[in-house]
Tab-separated table of C-alpha atoms in Angstrom:
chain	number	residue	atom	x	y	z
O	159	UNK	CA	-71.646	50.766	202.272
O	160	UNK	CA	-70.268	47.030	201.381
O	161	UNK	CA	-70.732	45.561	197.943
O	162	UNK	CA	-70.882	47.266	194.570
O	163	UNK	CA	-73.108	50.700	194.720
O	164	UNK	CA	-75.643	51.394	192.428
O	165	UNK	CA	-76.926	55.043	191.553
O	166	UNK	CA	-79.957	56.478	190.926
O	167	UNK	CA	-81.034	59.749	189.890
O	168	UNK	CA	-84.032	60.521	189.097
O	169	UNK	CA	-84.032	63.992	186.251
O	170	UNK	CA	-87.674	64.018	186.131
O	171	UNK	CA	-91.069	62.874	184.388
O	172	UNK	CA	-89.881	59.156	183.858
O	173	UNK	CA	-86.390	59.706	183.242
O	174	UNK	CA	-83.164	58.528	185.443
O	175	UNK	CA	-79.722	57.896	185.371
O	176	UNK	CA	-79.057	54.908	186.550
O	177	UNK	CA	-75.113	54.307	186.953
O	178	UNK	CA	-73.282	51.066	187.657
O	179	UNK	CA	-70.188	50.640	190.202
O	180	UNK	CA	-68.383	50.462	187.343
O	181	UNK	CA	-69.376	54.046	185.910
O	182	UNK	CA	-71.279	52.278	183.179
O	183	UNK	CA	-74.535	55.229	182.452
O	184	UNK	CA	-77.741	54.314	181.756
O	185	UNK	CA	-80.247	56.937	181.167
O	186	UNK	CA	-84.290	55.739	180.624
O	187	UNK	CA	-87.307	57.692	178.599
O	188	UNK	CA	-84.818	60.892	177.939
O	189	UNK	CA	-87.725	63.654	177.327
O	190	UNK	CA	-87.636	67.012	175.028
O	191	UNK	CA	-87.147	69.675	177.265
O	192	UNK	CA	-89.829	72.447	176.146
O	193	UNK	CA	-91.997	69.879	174.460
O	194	UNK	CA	-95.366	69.426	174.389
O	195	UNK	CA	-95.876	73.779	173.922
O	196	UNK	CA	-93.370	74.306	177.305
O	197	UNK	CA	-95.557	71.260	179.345
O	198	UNK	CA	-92.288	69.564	179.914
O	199	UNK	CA	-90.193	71.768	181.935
O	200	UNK	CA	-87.316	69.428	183.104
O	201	UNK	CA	-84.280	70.935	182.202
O	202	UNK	CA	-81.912	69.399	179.610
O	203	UNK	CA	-79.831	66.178	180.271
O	204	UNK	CA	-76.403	66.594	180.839
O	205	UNK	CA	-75.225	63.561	181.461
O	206	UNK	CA	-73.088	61.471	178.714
O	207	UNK	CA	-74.832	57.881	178.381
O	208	UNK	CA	-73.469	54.410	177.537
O	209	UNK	CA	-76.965	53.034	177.415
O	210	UNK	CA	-80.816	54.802	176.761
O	211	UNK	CA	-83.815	52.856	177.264
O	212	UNK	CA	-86.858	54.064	175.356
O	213	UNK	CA	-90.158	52.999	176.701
O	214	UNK	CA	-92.211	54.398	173.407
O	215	UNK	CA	-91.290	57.232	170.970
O	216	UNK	CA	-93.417	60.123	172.542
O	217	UNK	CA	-91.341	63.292	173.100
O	218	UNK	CA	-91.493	62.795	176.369
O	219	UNK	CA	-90.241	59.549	176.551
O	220	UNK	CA	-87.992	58.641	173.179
O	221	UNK	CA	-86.251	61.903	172.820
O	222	UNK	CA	-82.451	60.736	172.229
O	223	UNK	CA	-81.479	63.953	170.015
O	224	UNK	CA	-80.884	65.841	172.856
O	225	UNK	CA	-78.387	63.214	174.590
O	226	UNK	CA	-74.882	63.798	174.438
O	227	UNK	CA	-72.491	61.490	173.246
O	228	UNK	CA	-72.208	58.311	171.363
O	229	UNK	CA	-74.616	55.339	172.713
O	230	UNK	CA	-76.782	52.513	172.042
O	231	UNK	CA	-80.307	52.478	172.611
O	232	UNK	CA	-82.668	49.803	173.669
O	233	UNK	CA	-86.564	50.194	172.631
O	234	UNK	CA	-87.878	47.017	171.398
O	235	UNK	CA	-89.593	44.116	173.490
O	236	UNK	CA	-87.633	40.466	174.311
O	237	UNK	CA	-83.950	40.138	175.017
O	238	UNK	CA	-81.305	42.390	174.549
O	239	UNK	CA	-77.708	42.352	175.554
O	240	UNK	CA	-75.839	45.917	175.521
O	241	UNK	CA	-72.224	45.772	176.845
O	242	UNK	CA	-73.083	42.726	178.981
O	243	UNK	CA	-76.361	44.101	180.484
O	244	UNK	CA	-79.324	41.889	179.992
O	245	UNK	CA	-82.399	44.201	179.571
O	246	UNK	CA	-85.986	42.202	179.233
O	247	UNK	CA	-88.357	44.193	177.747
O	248	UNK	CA	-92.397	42.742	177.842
O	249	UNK	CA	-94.834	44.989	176.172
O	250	UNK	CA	-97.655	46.476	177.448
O	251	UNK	CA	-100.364	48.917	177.190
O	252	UNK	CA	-100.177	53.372	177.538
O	253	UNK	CA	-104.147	52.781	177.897
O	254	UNK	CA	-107.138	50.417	179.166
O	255	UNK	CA	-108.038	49.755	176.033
O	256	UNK	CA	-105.052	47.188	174.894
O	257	UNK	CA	-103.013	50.340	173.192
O	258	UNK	CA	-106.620	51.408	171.300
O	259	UNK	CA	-106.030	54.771	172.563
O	260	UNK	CA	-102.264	55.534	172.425
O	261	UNK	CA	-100.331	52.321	171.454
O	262	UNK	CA	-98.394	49.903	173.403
O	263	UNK	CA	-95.371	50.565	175.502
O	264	UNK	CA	-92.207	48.640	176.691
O	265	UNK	CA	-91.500	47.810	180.357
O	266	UNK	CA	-88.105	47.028	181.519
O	267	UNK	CA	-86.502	44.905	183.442
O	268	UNK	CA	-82.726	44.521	184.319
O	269	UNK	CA	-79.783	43.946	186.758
O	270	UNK	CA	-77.012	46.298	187.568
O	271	UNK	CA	-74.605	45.186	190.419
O	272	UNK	CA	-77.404	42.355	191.680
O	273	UNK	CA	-80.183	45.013	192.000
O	274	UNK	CA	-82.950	43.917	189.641
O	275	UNK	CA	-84.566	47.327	188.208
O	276	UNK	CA	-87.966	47.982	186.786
O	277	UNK	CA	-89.188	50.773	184.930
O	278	UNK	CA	-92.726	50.650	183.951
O	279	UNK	CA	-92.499	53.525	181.622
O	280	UNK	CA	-95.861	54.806	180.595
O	281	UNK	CA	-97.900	51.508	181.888
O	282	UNK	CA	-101.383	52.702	181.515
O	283	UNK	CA	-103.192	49.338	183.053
O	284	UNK	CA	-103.178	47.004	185.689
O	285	UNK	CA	-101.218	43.762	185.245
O	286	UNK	CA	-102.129	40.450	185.667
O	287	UNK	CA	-100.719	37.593	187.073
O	288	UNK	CA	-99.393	36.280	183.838
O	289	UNK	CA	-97.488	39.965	183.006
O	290	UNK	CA	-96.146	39.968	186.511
O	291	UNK	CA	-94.827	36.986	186.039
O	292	UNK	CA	-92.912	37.811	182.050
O	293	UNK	CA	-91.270	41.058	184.843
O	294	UNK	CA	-89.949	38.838	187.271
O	295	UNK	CA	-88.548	39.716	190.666
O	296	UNK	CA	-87.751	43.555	191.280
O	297	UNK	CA	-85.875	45.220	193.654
O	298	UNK	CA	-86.386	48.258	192.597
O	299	UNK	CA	-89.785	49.519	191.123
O	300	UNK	CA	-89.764	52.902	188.489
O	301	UNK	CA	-93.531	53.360	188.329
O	302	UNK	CA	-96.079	56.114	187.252
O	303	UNK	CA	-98.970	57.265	189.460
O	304	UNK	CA	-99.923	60.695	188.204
O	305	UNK	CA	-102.526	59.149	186.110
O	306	UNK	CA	-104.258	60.844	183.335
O	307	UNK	CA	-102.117	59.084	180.366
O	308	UNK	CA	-100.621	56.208	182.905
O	309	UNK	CA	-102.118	54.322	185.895
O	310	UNK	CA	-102.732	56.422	188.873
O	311	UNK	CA	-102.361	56.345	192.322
O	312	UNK	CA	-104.693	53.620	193.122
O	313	UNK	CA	-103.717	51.372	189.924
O	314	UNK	CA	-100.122	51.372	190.778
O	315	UNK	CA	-100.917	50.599	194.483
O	316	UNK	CA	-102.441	47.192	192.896
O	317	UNK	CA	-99.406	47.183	190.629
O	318	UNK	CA	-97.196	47.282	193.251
O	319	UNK	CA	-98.899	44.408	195.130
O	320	UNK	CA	-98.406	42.256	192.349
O	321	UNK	CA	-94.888	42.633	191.721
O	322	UNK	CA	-93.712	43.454	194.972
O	323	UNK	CA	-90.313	45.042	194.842
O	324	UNK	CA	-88.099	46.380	198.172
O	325	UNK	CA	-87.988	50.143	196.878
O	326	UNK	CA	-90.969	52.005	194.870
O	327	UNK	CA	-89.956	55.540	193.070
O	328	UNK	CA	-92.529	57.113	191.750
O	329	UNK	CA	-92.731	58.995	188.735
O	330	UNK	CA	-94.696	60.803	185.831
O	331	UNK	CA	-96.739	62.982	188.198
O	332	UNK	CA	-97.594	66.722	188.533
O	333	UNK	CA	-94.143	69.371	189.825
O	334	UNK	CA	-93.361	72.666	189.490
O	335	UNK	CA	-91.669	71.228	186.308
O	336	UNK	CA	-94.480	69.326	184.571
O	337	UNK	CA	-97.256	71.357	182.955
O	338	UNK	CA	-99.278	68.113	182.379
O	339	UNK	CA	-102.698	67.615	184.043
O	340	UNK	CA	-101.302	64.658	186.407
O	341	UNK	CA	-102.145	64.365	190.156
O	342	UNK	CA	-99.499	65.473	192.698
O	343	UNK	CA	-97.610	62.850	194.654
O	344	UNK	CA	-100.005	63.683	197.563
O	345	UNK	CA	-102.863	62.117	196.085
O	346	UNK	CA	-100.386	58.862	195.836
O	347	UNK	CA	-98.343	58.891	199.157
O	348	UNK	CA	-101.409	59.712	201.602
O	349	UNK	CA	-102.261	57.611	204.515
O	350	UNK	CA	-99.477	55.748	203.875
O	351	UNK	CA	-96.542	54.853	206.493
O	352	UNK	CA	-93.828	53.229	204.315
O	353	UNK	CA	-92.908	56.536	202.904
O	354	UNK	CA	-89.546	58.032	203.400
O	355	UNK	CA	-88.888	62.028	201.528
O	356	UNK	CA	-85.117	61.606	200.470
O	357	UNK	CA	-84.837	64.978	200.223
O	358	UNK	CA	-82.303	64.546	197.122
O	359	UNK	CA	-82.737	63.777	193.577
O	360	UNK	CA	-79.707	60.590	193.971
O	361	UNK	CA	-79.691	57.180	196.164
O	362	UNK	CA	-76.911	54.774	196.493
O	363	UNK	CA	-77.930	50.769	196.757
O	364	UNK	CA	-76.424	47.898	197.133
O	365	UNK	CA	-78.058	44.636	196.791
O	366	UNK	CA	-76.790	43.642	200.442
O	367	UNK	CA	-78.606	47.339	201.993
O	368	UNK	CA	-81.688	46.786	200.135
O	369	UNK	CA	-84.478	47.081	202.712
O	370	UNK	CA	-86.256	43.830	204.230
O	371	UNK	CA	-89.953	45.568	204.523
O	372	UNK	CA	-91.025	47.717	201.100
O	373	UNK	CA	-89.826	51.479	200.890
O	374	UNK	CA	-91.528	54.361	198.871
O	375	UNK	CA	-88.690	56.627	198.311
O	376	UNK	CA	-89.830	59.919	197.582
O	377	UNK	CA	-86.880	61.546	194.883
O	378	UNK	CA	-86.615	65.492	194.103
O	379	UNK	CA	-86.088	66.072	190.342
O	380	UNK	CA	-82.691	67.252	189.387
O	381	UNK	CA	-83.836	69.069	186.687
């Protein structure tokens, strides 16, 4: 694999490690394992991070206690620049109702190695023009589609449209893990042919092996 590799493991619920060629760690919305009464049933993170990326401060998306290690984290909207990492963060909506319901959330956008990586934490609406536009081009797409408290199925497929990246993981749904009333990945990934099951919870990119025609890439949780 030529160029510098990029790694990406997704834990579960929204959360990933995300680590550079370099062995720089970032880990995104880090959840309390046994929150929620036992709902979330991901395991605990092991991993030591440089960087953590908080979408909003729900337990299952802002819980940096449990992270090991000394790091800095990154959960407010604009610019930020952690050990040379630009990270873009637009705000959004965890509800139809402009944040009415449960507040606003942050959506990220940044580039590790020449991949440009999205994760739309809990994104609970459907963007328009002018939002896809503040994210910018994606290679990479983190996205939710077990609907419920974020978009579903059908909402991210519009999502998706509009900000076209080359790989879409998808995330925050119902697994053996998740005691949440979200839809399966079924309800997401039927009828459609651009699907591929990894059958692990890691992938290696490179921005020269990123796919010309769009890939859903189906990730088992490692926790």
């Amino acid at each position: 694999m030529g160029g510098k590799v990029v790694k990406l493991k997704w834990y579960g619920h929204a959360s990933f490690l995300i680590t550079a060629d370099n062995g720089l760690k970032i880990i995104t919305d880090p959840y309390e394992p046994g929150g929620y009464d036992g709902a979330i049933g991901y395991g605990e993170i092991p991993d030591t991070p440089d960087i953590v990326l908080c979408s909003h401060d729900h337990a299952d998306h802002g819980y940096t206690k449990g992270l090991k290690g000394e790091f800095e984290v990154v959960n407010k909207s604009g610019v930020t620049v952690v050990k040379g990492i630009e990270f873009k963060g637009v705000e959004a909506y965890h509800d139809t109702e402009e944040g009415q319901q449960r507040g606003t959330i942050i959506i990220y956008t940044f580039a590790i190695d020449g991949v440009n990586i999205c994760h739309l934490g809990d994104l609970g609406h459907e963007i328009d023009d002018a939002l896809a536009e503040k994210i910018g081009d994606v290679d990479v797409l983190l996205i939710p589609v077990g609907g419920m408290f974020t978009i579903n199925g059908n909402v991210a497929d519009r999502v998706i449209e509009k900000i076209n990246p080359k790989i879409v993981i998808p995330m925050h749904y119902k697994t053996d893990k998740c005691g949440f009333p979200l839809a399966r990945i079924e309800e997401f990934i039927d009828r459609k042919r651009n699907v591929s099951l990894m059958a692990t919870d890691e992938i290696a990119i490179t921005k020269e092996t990123l796919p010309k025609n769009q890939m859903i890439m189906l990730l088992d949780h490692a926790l």
